[in-house]
PDB file of C-alpha atoms in Angstrom:
ATOM      1  CA  MET A  99       0.000   0.000   0.000  1.00 86.00           C
ATOM      2  CA  ASN A 100       1.330   3.436  -0.926  1.00 90.00           C
ATOM      3  CA  PHE A 101       0.083   7.000  -1.024  1.00 89.00           C
ATOM      4  CA  ARG A 102      -0.550   6.915  -4.779  1.00 90.00           C
ATOM      5  CA  GLN A 103      -2.897   3.985  -4.349  1.00 91.00           C
ATOM      6  CA  LEU A 104      -4.683   5.747  -1.500  1.00 91.00           C
ATOM      7  CA  ARG A 105      -5.026   8.939  -3.548  1.00 92.00           C
ATOM      8  CA  TYR A 106      -6.434   7.081  -6.543  1.00 90.00           C
ATOM      9  CA  PHE A 107      -8.834   5.095  -4.365  1.00 90.00           C
ATOM     10  CA  CYS A 108     -10.197   8.208  -2.624  1.00 92.00           C
ATOM     11  CA  GLU A 109     -10.613  10.048  -5.922  1.00 90.00           C
ATOM     12  CA  VAL A 110     -12.579   7.181  -7.488  1.00 89.00           C
ATOM     13  CA  ALA A 111     -14.735   6.968  -4.357  1.00 89.00           C
ATOM     14  CA  ASP A 112     -15.495  10.686  -4.654  1.00 89.00           C
ATOM     15  CA  SER A 113     -15.970  10.710  -8.447  1.00 85.00           C
ATOM     16  CA  GLY A 114     -17.923   7.488  -8.838  1.00 81.00           C
ATOM     17  CA  THR A 115     -16.127   6.419 -12.021  1.00 82.00           C
ATOM     18  CA  LEU A 116     -12.610   5.722 -13.176  1.00 84.00           C
ATOM     19  CA  ALA A 117     -13.031   8.110 -16.108  1.00 86.00           C
ATOM     20  CA  ARG A 118     -13.949  11.116 -13.948  1.00 87.00           C
ATOM     21  CA  ALA A 119     -11.182  10.293 -11.467  1.00 86.00           C
ATOM     22  CA  ALA A 120      -8.686  10.060 -14.342  1.00 86.00           C
ATOM     23  CA  GLU A 121      -9.719  13.514 -15.592  1.00 86.00           C
ATOM     24  CA  ARG A 122      -9.203  15.057 -12.152  1.00 87.00           C
ATOM     25  CA  LEU A 123      -5.861  13.348 -11.616  1.00 87.00           C
ATOM     26  CA  PHE A 124      -4.595  13.820 -15.207  1.00 90.00           C
ATOM     27  CA  VAL A 125      -3.701  10.140 -15.562  1.00 88.00           C
ATOM     28  CA  ALA A 126      -5.007   7.300 -17.706  1.00 91.00           C
ATOM     29  CA  PRO A 127      -7.968   5.292 -16.363  1.00 88.00           C
ATOM     30  CA  THR A 128      -5.962   2.098 -16.873  1.00 90.00           C
ATOM     31  CA  ALA A 129      -3.275   3.409 -14.502  1.00 90.00           C
ATOM     32  CA  ILE A 130      -5.864   4.076 -11.814  1.00 89.00           C
ATOM     33  CA  SER A 131      -7.487   0.680 -12.349  1.00 89.00           C
ATOM     34  CA  MET A 132      -4.142  -1.081 -12.025  1.00 91.00           C
ATOM     35  CA  GLN A 133      -3.192   0.751  -8.824  1.00 90.00           C
ATOM     36  CA  ILE A 134      -6.542   0.038  -7.158  1.00 91.00           C
ATOM     37  CA  ALA A 135      -6.328  -3.615  -8.186  1.00 92.00           C
ATOM     38  CA  GLN A 136      -2.901  -3.827  -6.550  1.00 92.00           C
ATOM     39  CA  LEU A 137      -4.294  -2.117  -3.440  1.00 91.00           C
ATOM     40  CA  GLU A 138      -7.170  -4.595  -3.246  1.00 91.00           C
ATOM     41  CA  GLU A 139      -4.801  -7.508  -3.701  1.00 91.00           C
ATOM     42  CA  GLY A 140      -2.632  -6.247  -0.850  1.00 91.00           C
ATOM     43  CA  LEU A 141      -5.625  -5.696   1.416  1.00 91.00           C
ATOM     44  CA  GLY A 142      -7.167  -9.056   0.591  1.00 92.00           C
ATOM     45  CA  GLY A 143     -10.608  -7.886  -0.538  1.00 92.00           C
ATOM     46  CA  MET A 144     -12.572  -5.819  -3.029  1.00 91.00           C
ATOM     47  CA  LEU A 145     -13.048  -2.120  -2.287  1.00 92.00           C
ATOM     48  CA  PHE A 146     -15.510  -1.405  -5.117  1.00 89.00           C
ATOM     49  CA  ASP A 147     -18.564  -3.138  -6.517  1.00 87.00           C
ATOM     50  CA  ARG A 148     -17.697  -2.802 -10.213  1.00 83.00           C
ATOM     51  CA  THR A 149     -21.056  -4.117 -11.394  1.00 82.00           C
ATOM     52  CA  ALA A 150     -22.817  -0.971 -10.212  1.00 76.00           C
ATOM     53  CA  ARG A 151     -22.942   2.274 -12.205  1.00 77.00           C
ATOM     54  CA  PRO A 152     -21.579   4.455 -10.787  1.00 77.00           C
ATOM     55  CA  MET A 153     -19.299   2.118  -8.887  1.00 82.00           C
ATOM     56  CA  LYS A 154     -20.187   1.663  -5.231  1.00 87.00           C
ATOM     57  CA  LEU A 155     -17.997   0.963  -2.270  1.00 91.00           C
ATOM     58  CA  THR A 156     -18.173  -2.499  -0.781  1.00 92.00           C
ATOM     59  CA  PRO A 157     -18.458  -2.876   3.011  1.00 92.00           C
ATOM     60  CA  LEU A 158     -14.666  -3.199   3.045  1.00 92.00           C
ATOM     61  CA  GLY A 159     -14.392  -0.014   0.996  1.00 89.00           C
ATOM     62  CA  LEU A 160     -16.717   1.838   3.366  1.00 92.00           C
ATOM     63  CA  PHE A 161     -14.515   0.768   6.263  1.00 93.00           C
ATOM     64  CA  PHE A 162     -11.332   1.732   4.436  1.00 92.00           C
ATOM     65  CA  LEU A 163     -12.327   5.137   2.991  1.00 92.00           C
ATOM     66  CA  PRO A 164     -12.302   7.383   6.112  1.00 93.00           C
ATOM     67  CA  ARG A 165      -9.073   5.816   7.300  1.00 93.00           C
ATOM     68  CA  ALA A 166      -7.454   6.278   3.901  1.00 92.00           C
ATOM     69  CA  ARG A 167      -8.484   9.948   3.878  1.00 93.00           C
ATOM     70  CA  GLU A 168      -7.029  10.459   7.351  1.00 93.00           C
ATOM     71  CA  LEU A 169      -3.766   8.794   6.351  1.00 92.00           C
ATOM     72  CA  LEU A 170      -3.511  10.955   3.231  1.00 91.00           C
ATOM     73  CA  ALA A 171      -4.149  14.120   5.231  1.00 91.00           C
ATOM     74  CA  ASN A 172      -1.504  13.170   7.789  1.00 89.00           C
ATOM     75  CA  GLY A 173       0.973  12.356   5.034  1.00 89.00           C
ATOM     76  CA  GLN A 174       0.372  15.696   3.316  1.00 86.00           C
ATOM     77  CA  ARG A 175       0.770  17.543   6.613  1.00 82.00           C
ATOM     78  CA  LEU A 176       4.013  15.681   7.360  1.00 83.00           C
ATOM     79  CA  GLU A 177       5.357  16.536   3.906  1.00 83.00           C
ATOM     80  CA  GLU A 178       4.513  20.228   4.305  1.00 77.00           C
ATOM     81  CA  GLU A 179       6.014  20.468   7.787  1.00 73.00           C
ATOM     82  CA  THR A 180       9.176  18.665   6.718  1.00 78.00           C
ATOM     83  CA  ARG A 181       9.604  20.987   3.733  1.00 74.00           C
ATOM     84  CA  ASP A 182       9.213  24.004   6.023  1.00 69.00           C
ATOM     85  CA  VAL A 183      11.919  22.668   8.330  1.00 66.00           C
ATOM     86  CA  ALA A 184      14.222  21.822   5.410  1.00 66.00           C
ATOM     87  CA  SER A 185      13.800  25.265   3.851  1.00 58.00           C
ATOM     88  CA  GLY A 186      14.395  27.089   7.123  1.00 49.00           C
ATOM     89  CA  LYS A 187      10.872  28.496   7.161  1.00 56.00           C
ATOM     90  CA  SER A 188      10.268  26.807  10.501  1.00 63.00           C
ATOM     91  CA  GLY A 189      12.142  24.641  12.971  1.00 80.00           C
ATOM     92  CA  TRP A 190      11.425  21.578  15.036  1.00 88.00           C
ATOM     93  CA  LEU A 191      12.126  20.820  18.681  1.00 93.00           C
ATOM     94  CA  GLY A 192      11.400  17.505  20.357  1.00 95.00           C
ATOM     95  CA  ILE A 193      10.918  17.481  24.134  1.00 97.00           C
ATOM     96  CA  GLY A 194      10.467  14.398  26.285  1.00 97.00           C
ATOM     97  CA  PHE A 195       8.948  15.013  29.699  1.00 96.00           C
ATOM     98  CA  VAL A 196       7.761  13.279  32.820  1.00 94.00           C
ATOM     99  CA  ARG A 197       4.100  13.911  33.455  1.00 92.00           C
ATOM    100  CA  SER A 198       4.553  15.521  36.865  1.00 90.00           C
ATOM    101  CA  LEU A 199       6.108  18.552  35.150  1.00 92.00           C
ATOM    102  CA  LEU A 200       2.818  19.403  33.439  1.00 87.00           C
ATOM    103  CA  ASN A 201       1.807  20.852  36.801  1.00 80.00           C
ATOM    104  CA  SER A 202       4.796  23.167  37.031  1.00 82.00           C
ATOM    105  CA  VAL A 203       7.584  24.323  34.745  1.00 88.00           C
ATOM    106  CA  LEU A 204       6.637  22.679  31.435  1.00 92.00           C
ATOM    107  CA  THR A 205       3.311  24.407  30.763  1.00 91.00           C
ATOM    108  CA  ASP A 206       4.631  27.931  31.329  1.00 92.00           C
ATOM    109  CA  ALA A 207       7.866  27.227  29.450  1.00 94.00           C
ATOM    110  CA  VAL A 208       6.040  25.952  26.369  1.00 95.00           C
ATOM    111  CA  ARG A 209       3.764  29.002  26.385  1.00 94.00           C
ATOM    112  CA  ALA A 210       6.720  31.402  26.644  1.00 94.00           C
ATOM    113  CA  PHE A 211       8.741  29.527  24.014  1.00 94.00           C
ATOM    114  CA  ARG A 212       5.901  29.594  21.505  1.00 92.00           C
ATOM    115  CA  GLN A 213       5.578  33.356  21.935  1.00 93.00           C
ATOM    116  CA  ARG A 214       9.244  33.726  21.007  1.00 89.00           C
ATOM    117  CA  HIS A 215       9.253  31.080  18.260  1.00 89.00           C
ATOM    118  CA  PRO A 216       5.736  30.879  16.786  1.00 89.00           C
ATOM    119  CA  ASP A 217       6.877  29.016  13.651  1.00 84.00           C
ATOM    120  CA  VAL A 218       8.733  26.244  15.470  1.00 89.00           C
ATOM    121  CA  LYS A 219       6.983  22.891  15.659  1.00 87.00           C
ATOM    122  CA  LEU A 220       7.098  21.565  19.217  1.00 91.00           C
ATOM    123  CA  ASP A 221       6.886  17.802  19.484  1.00 93.00           C
ATOM    124  CA  LEU A 222       6.070  16.925  23.109  1.00 95.00           C
ATOM    125  CA  VAL A 223       6.540  13.284  24.061  1.00 95.00           C
ATOM    126  CA  GLU A 224       5.563  11.913  27.458  1.00 95.00           C
ATOM    127  CA  LEU A 225       8.429   9.694  28.633  1.00 95.00           C
ATOM    128  CA  LEU A 226       9.618   8.401  31.965  1.00 94.00           C
ATOM    129  CA  SER A 227      13.070   9.661  32.910  1.00 94.00           C
ATOM    130  CA  GLU A 228      14.590   6.219  32.354  1.00 93.00           C
ATOM    131  CA  HIS A 229      13.249   6.091  28.791  1.00 95.00           C
ATOM    132  CA  GLN A 230      14.517   9.501  27.693  1.00 97.00           C
ATOM    133  CA  PRO A 231      18.223   8.710  27.053  1.00 96.00           C
ATOM    134  CA  ALA A 232      17.429   6.260  24.254  1.00 96.00           C
ATOM    135  CA  GLN A 233      15.167   8.819  22.573  1.00 97.00           C
ATOM    136  CA  LEU A 234      17.838  11.516  22.906  1.00 96.00           C
ATOM    137  CA  ARG A 235      20.448   9.285  21.316  1.00 96.00           C
ATOM    138  CA  SER A 236      18.139   8.329  18.454  1.00 95.00           C
ATOM    139  CA  GLY A 237      17.314  11.992  17.715  1.00 92.00           C
ATOM    140  CA  ARG A 238      13.624  11.518  18.506  1.00 94.00           C
ATOM    141  CA  ILE A 239      13.872  14.312  21.096  1.00 96.00           C
ATOM    142  CA  HIS A 240      16.350  17.149  21.671  1.00 96.00           C
ATOM    143  CA  ILE A 241      15.657  17.742  25.384  1.00 97.00           C
ATOM    144  CA  GLY A 242      14.539  15.386  28.120  1.00 97.00           C
ATOM    145  CA  LEU A 243      12.880  16.853  31.204  1.00 97.00           C
ATOM    146  CA  SER A 244      13.513  14.292  33.917  1.00 96.00           C
ATOM    147  CA  ARG A 245      12.830  13.875  37.604  1.00 94.00           C
ATOM    148  CA  PHE A 246      15.193  11.804  39.727  1.00 92.00           C
ATOM    149  CA  ALA A 247      14.970  10.627  43.311  1.00 87.00           C
ATOM    150  CA  GLY A 248      18.455  10.188  44.692  1.00 76.00           C
ATOM    151  CA  PRO A 249      21.830  11.064  43.177  1.00 77.00           C
ATOM    152  CA  GLN A 250      22.321  10.600  39.434  1.00 82.00           C
ATOM    153  CA  GLU A 251      25.517  10.477  37.424  1.00 87.00           C
ATOM    154  CA  PRO A 252      24.822  11.314  33.772  1.00 90.00           C
ATOM    155  CA  PRO A 253      26.366   8.987  31.167  1.00 93.00           C
ATOM    156  CA  PRO A 254      29.344  10.398  29.241  1.00 95.00           C
ATOM    157  CA  ASP A 255      27.318  11.297  26.168  1.00 96.00           C
ATOM    158  CA  LEU A 256      24.562  13.172  28.001  1.00 97.00           C
ATOM    159  CA  ARG A 257      24.478  16.429  29.935  1.00 95.00           C
ATOM    160  CA  HIS A 258      22.294  17.176  32.977  1.00 95.00           C
ATOM    161  CA  GLU A 259      21.316  20.773  33.684  1.00 94.00           C
ATOM    162  CA  LEU A 260      19.670  21.229  37.064  1.00 93.00           C
ATOM    163  CA  LEU A 261      16.379  23.107  36.836  1.00 93.00           C
ATOM    164  CA  PHE A 262      15.322  22.865  40.467  1.00 93.00           C
ATOM    165  CA  GLU A 263      15.248  20.705  43.551  1.00 93.00           C
ATOM    166  CA  ASP A 264      11.792  19.603  44.600  1.00 93.00           C
ATOM    167  CA  PRO A 265      11.062  18.367  48.144  1.00 94.00           C
ATOM    168  CA  PHE A 266       8.670  15.490  48.674  1.00 95.00           C
ATOM    169  CA  VAL A 267       5.150  16.178  49.948  1.00 95.00           C
ATOM    170  CA  ILE A 268       2.250  13.880  50.712  1.00 96.00           C
ATOM    171  CA  ALA A 269      -0.886  13.886  48.566  1.00 96.00           C
ATOM    172  CA  LEU A 270      -3.985  13.119  50.652  1.00 96.00           C
ATOM    173  CA  PRO A 271      -7.732  13.208  50.000  1.00 95.00           C
ATOM    174  CA  ALA A 272      -8.907  16.790  50.524  1.00 94.00           C
ATOM    175  CA  GLU A 273     -11.225  15.735  53.345  1.00 93.00           C
ATOM    176  CA  HIS A 274      -8.440  14.130  55.391  1.00 94.00           C
ATOM    177  CA  ARG A 275      -8.045  15.746  58.811  1.00 91.00           C
ATOM    178  CA  ALA A 276      -4.386  16.583  58.097  1.00 93.00           C
ATOM    179  CA  ALA A 277      -5.310  18.702  55.087  1.00 90.00           C
ATOM    180  CA  LYS A 278      -6.220  21.762  57.175  1.00 88.00           C
ATOM    181  CA  ARG A 279      -3.018  21.538  59.231  1.00 92.00           C
ATOM    182  CA  GLY A 280      -0.812  21.389  56.149  1.00 93.00           C
ATOM    183  CA  LYS A 281       1.204  18.529  57.587  1.00 94.00           C
ATOM    184  CA  VAL A 282       0.711  14.887  58.475  1.00 95.00           C
ATOM    185  CA  SER A 283       2.331  12.703  61.132  1.00 94.00           C
ATOM    186  CA  LEU A 284       3.998   9.351  60.618  1.00 94.00           C
ATOM    187  CA  ALA A 285       1.325   7.745  62.776  1.00 92.00           C
ATOM    188  CA  GLU A 286      -1.500   9.124  60.628  1.00 92.00           C
ATOM    189  CA  LEU A 287       0.220   8.046  57.438  1.00 92.00           C
ATOM    190  CA  SER A 288       1.013   4.544  58.685  1.00 90.00           C
ATOM    191  CA  GLY A 289      -2.680   3.692  58.764  1.00 89.00           C
ATOM    192  CA  LEU A 290      -3.184   4.468  55.063  1.00 95.00           C
ATOM    193  CA  PRO A 291      -2.235   2.441  51.982  1.00 97.00           C
ATOM    194  CA  LEU A 292       0.427   3.873  49.695  1.00 97.00           C
ATOM    195  CA  ILE A 293      -0.442   4.550  46.066  1.00 97.00           C
ATOM    196  CA  SER A 294       2.808   3.811  44.278  1.00 96.00           C
ATOM    197  CA  TYR A 295       3.861   5.061  40.842  1.00 95.00           C
ATOM    198  CA  PRO A 296       5.118   4.799  38.183  1.00 94.00           C
ATOM    199  CA  LYS A 297       4.506   1.134  37.530  1.00 92.00           C
ATOM    200  CA  ASP A 298       7.367   0.486  35.145  1.00 91.00           C
ATOM    201  CA  PRO A 299      10.158  -2.114  35.343  1.00 89.00           C
ATOM    202  CA  GLN A 300      12.821   0.419  34.334  1.00 87.00           C
ATOM    203  CA  SER A 301      11.885   3.023  36.931  1.00 89.00           C
ATOM    204  CA  SER A 302      13.412   3.033  40.411  1.00 89.00           C
ATOM    205  CA  PHE A 303      11.348   6.025  41.605  1.00 92.00           C
ATOM    206  CA  ALA A 304       8.695   3.983  43.411  1.00 93.00           C
ATOM    207  CA  GLN A 305      11.244   1.845  45.225  1.00 93.00           C
ATOM    208  CA  HIS A 306      13.207   4.931  46.231  1.00 93.00           C
ATOM    209  CA  VAL A 307      10.062   6.445  47.785  1.00 94.00           C
ATOM    210  CA  ILE A 308       9.354   3.236  49.670  1.00 95.00           C
ATOM    211  CA  GLY A 309      12.961   3.189  50.858  1.00 94.00           C
ATOM    212  CA  GLN A 310      12.680   6.762  52.170  1.00 94.00           C
ATOM    213  CA  LEU A 311       9.520   5.887  54.112  1.00 95.00           C
ATOM    214  CA  ARG A 312      11.135   2.792  55.579  1.00 95.00           C
ATOM    215  CA  ALA A 313      14.108   4.879  56.669  1.00 95.00           C
ATOM    216  CA  LEU A 314      11.648   6.882  58.785  1.00 94.00           C
ATOM    217  CA  GLY A 315      10.535   3.717  60.541  1.00 93.00           C
ATOM    218  CA  MET A 316       7.384   3.158  58.483  1.00 93.00           C
ATOM    219  CA  GLN A 317       6.356  -0.080  56.863  1.00 93.00           C
ATOM    220  CA  PRO A 318       4.433   1.260  53.862  1.00 94.00           C
ATOM    221  CA  ARG A 319       1.661  -0.967  52.553  1.00 94.00           C
ATOM    222  CA  VAL A 320       1.193  -0.559  48.795  1.00 95.00           C
ATOM    223  CA  GLY A 321      -2.525  -0.528  48.089  1.00 95.00           C
ATOM    224  CA  HIS A 322      -2.371   0.387  44.402  1.00 96.00           C
ATOM    225  CA  GLU A 323       0.266   0.754  41.690  1.00 95.00           C
ATOM    226  CA  ALA A 324      -0.435   3.468  39.128  1.00 95.00           C
ATOM    227  CA  ILE A 325       1.233   3.752  35.746  1.00 92.00           C
ATOM    228  CA  GLU A 326       1.625   7.538  36.021  1.00 92.00           C
ATOM    229  CA  ILE A 327       1.201  10.346  38.520  1.00 93.00           C
ATOM    230  CA  HIS A 328      -2.181  11.673  37.402  1.00 92.00           C
ATOM    231  CA  THR A 329      -3.700   8.229  37.862  1.00 94.00           C
ATOM    232  CA  ALA A 330      -2.125   8.093  41.313  1.00 95.00           C
ATOM    233  CA  LEU A 331      -3.637  11.470  42.220  1.00 95.00           C
ATOM    234  CA  GLY A 332      -7.010  10.328  40.943  1.00 95.00           C
ATOM    235  CA  LEU A 333      -6.837   7.318  43.271  1.00 96.00           C
ATOM    236  CA  VAL A 334      -5.881   9.639  46.134  1.00 96.00           C
ATOM    237  CA  ALA A 335      -8.898  11.825  45.376  1.00 95.00           C
ATOM    238  CA  ALA A 336     -11.068   8.713  45.492  1.00 95.00           C
ATOM    239  CA  GLY A 337      -9.929   8.110  49.068  1.00 94.00           C
ATOM    240  CA  LEU A 338      -7.898   4.992  48.310  1.00 96.00           C
ATOM    241  CA  GLY A 339      -4.705   6.111  50.043  1.00 96.00           C
ATOM    242  CA  TYR A 340      -1.843   8.584  49.828  1.00 97.00           C
ATOM    243  CA  ALA A 341       0.939   9.283  47.338  1.00 97.00           C
ATOM    244  CA  VAL A 342       4.387  10.836  47.693  1.00 96.00           C
ATOM    245  CA  VAL A 343       5.009  13.520  45.049  1.00 95.00           C
ATOM    246  CA  GLY A 344       7.241  16.494  44.333  1.00 93.00           C
ATOM    247  CA  ALA A 345       6.023  19.744  45.885  1.00 93.00           C
ATOM    248  CA  SER A 346       5.850  21.486  42.492  1.00 91.00           C
ATOM    249  CA  VAL A 347       2.964  19.204  41.547  1.00 90.00           C
ATOM    250  CA  ALA A 348       0.794  21.312  43.858  1.00 87.00           C
ATOM    251  CA  GLN A 349       1.243  24.423  41.644  1.00 82.00           C
ATOM    252  CA  ARG A 350      -1.827  23.412  39.645  1.00 75.00           C
ATOM    253  CA  ALA A 351      -3.458  21.341  42.321  1.00 70.00           C
ATOM    254  CA  GLN A 352      -6.835  19.719  41.933  1.00 76.00           C
ATOM    255  CA  SER A 353      -9.452  20.663  44.510  1.00 86.00           C
ATOM    256  CA  ASP A 354     -10.060  17.113  45.745  1.00 93.00           C
ATOM    257  CA  VAL A 355      -6.428  16.464  46.693  1.00 95.00           C
ATOM    258  CA  ALA A 356      -4.452  18.162  49.478  1.00 95.00           C
ATOM    259  CA  PHE A 357      -0.660  18.394  49.464  1.00 95.00           C
ATOM    260  CA  VAL A 358       0.834  18.415  52.951  1.00 96.00           C
ATOM    261  CA  ARG A 359       4.266  18.140  54.521  1.00 95.00           C
ATOM    262  CA  LEU A 360       5.601  15.106  56.307  1.00 95.00           C
ATOM    263  CA  PRO A 361       8.092  16.940  58.544  1.00 94.00           C
ATOM    264  CA  ALA A 362      10.312  13.913  59.021  1.00 93.00           C
ATOM    265  CA  LEU A 363      10.738  13.430  55.271  1.00 94.00           C
ATOM    266  CA  LYS A 364      13.690  15.597  54.229  1.00 91.00           C
ATOM    267  CA  ALA A 365      14.510  13.949  50.897  1.00 90.00           C
ATOM    268  CA  LEU A 366      14.443  15.904  47.644  1.00 91.00           C
ATOM    269  CA  THR A 367      13.875  15.087  44.029  1.00 93.00           C
ATOM    270  CA  THR A 368      15.865  16.828  41.321  1.00 94.00           C
ATOM    271  CA  VAL A 369      14.387  18.035  38.056  1.00 94.00           C
ATOM    272  CA  VAL A 370      16.937  18.252  35.253  1.00 95.00           C
ATOM    273  CA  ALA A 371      17.055  19.039  31.558  1.00 96.00           C
ATOM    274  CA  VAL A 372      18.933  16.297  29.725  1.00 97.00           C
ATOM    275  CA  THR A 373      20.622  16.926  26.379  1.00 97.00           C
ATOM    276  CA  ARG A 374      23.314  15.273  24.294  1.00 96.00           C
ATOM    277  CA  VAL A 375      26.788  16.665  25.012  1.00 95.00           C
ATOM    278  CA  ASP A 376      27.218  17.485  21.318  1.00 92.00           C
ATOM    279  CA  GLU A 377      23.892  19.333  21.110  1.00 90.00           C
ATOM    280  CA  GLU A 378      24.472  22.906  19.945  1.00 83.00           C
ATOM    281  CA  GLY A 379      21.146  23.804  18.324  1.00 84.00           C
ATOM    282  CA  PRO A 380      19.923  27.371  18.924  1.00 88.00           C
ATOM    283  CA  LEU A 381      16.371  26.170  19.616  1.00 90.00           C
ATOM    284  CA  VAL A 382      17.631  23.860  22.350  1.00 93.00           C
ATOM    285  CA  ALA A 383      19.570  26.725  23.916  1.00 92.00           C
ATOM    286  CA  SER A 384      16.499  28.964  23.733  1.00 92.00           C
ATOM    287  CA  MET A 385      14.285  26.374  25.425  1.00 95.00           C
ATOM    288  CA  LEU A 386      16.838  25.778  28.192  1.00 95.00           C
ATOM    289  CA  THR A 387      16.961  29.530  28.837  1.00 94.00           C
ATOM    290  CA  THR A 388      13.170  29.670  28.860  1.00 95.00           C
ATOM    291  CA  LEU A 389      12.938  26.811  31.353  1.00 94.00           C
ATOM    292  CA  ALA A 390      15.397  28.522  33.683  1.00 92.00           C
ATOM    293  CA  THR A 391      13.594  31.865  33.415  1.00 91.00           C
ATOM    294  CA  VAL A 392      10.192  30.313  34.093  1.00 89.00           C
ATOM    295  CA  ARG A 393      11.500  28.477  37.132  1.00 84.00           C
ATOM    296  CA  GLN A 394      13.125  31.615  38.547  1.00 83.00           C
ATOM    297  CA  ALA A 395       9.863  33.533  38.115  1.00 76.00           C
ATOM    298  CA  ALA A 396       7.937  30.762  39.892  1.00 68.00           C
ATOM    299  CA  GLN A 397      10.328  30.837  42.865  1.00 69.00           C
ATOM    300  CA  LYS A 398       9.694  34.565  43.350  1.00 62.00           C
ATOM    301  CA  LEU A 399       5.939  34.090  43.687  1.00 54.00           C
TER     302      LEU A 399
END
């Protein structure tokens, strides 16, 4: 299957006949007929009822048509965007990010960056910190916005730029008695199940959190494992337990979750921008500057 076959198929479906489609496409009807026959052979079924005049789509053709149109539109858009990048009319910047940063630095940084570079295509990819290095090395993204619990030594080919340190806080249901005090005791927390995240074999974040709680003398009981932080917060809001998150998550807090301190918990997470050591693109530099500026402005509030 190729784009020519899709284009010919959609044109015949719109025109009703090979002859009219050939006139619109400026090709011979036999060429269209051959391409559609090859398409049908590849798909394993007939797309048109050729006994009808004008030709009608078969049930398979009716299924295939809207999907073919969508694929053609996406292909045309990709071609146009790639030509713009190649000609210098616009640029492209790929950013991988952990989901917790949607509540803090990422949203404001993207808004500010787009004001400065309206013609640059931003490709935002949600990735756990542990998955970002492979995407940086492959060129899929230019910047990885990562959150680490515990010390991290970047590999030789990657650079870590510290954006901010983020202390841990406890996410509780808004109606919990500790919500009004702004802090929770170890005793209160010990009676609740822990909602752990992210549930991913490559991530050590959840185990690090459990280790920090154990170091305080707790024996955390994992009630639920969430794939990502927003699911974890949704389970907290439902009253199913508590979660341990970075304090910056509370910047755009939801009303049914309270973020409180656990005074005994002194550990921090670090939020870093990860780039390749040989990365010298001006758009990358501009985004790194924007991230730093946004974070500094947030700290002054």
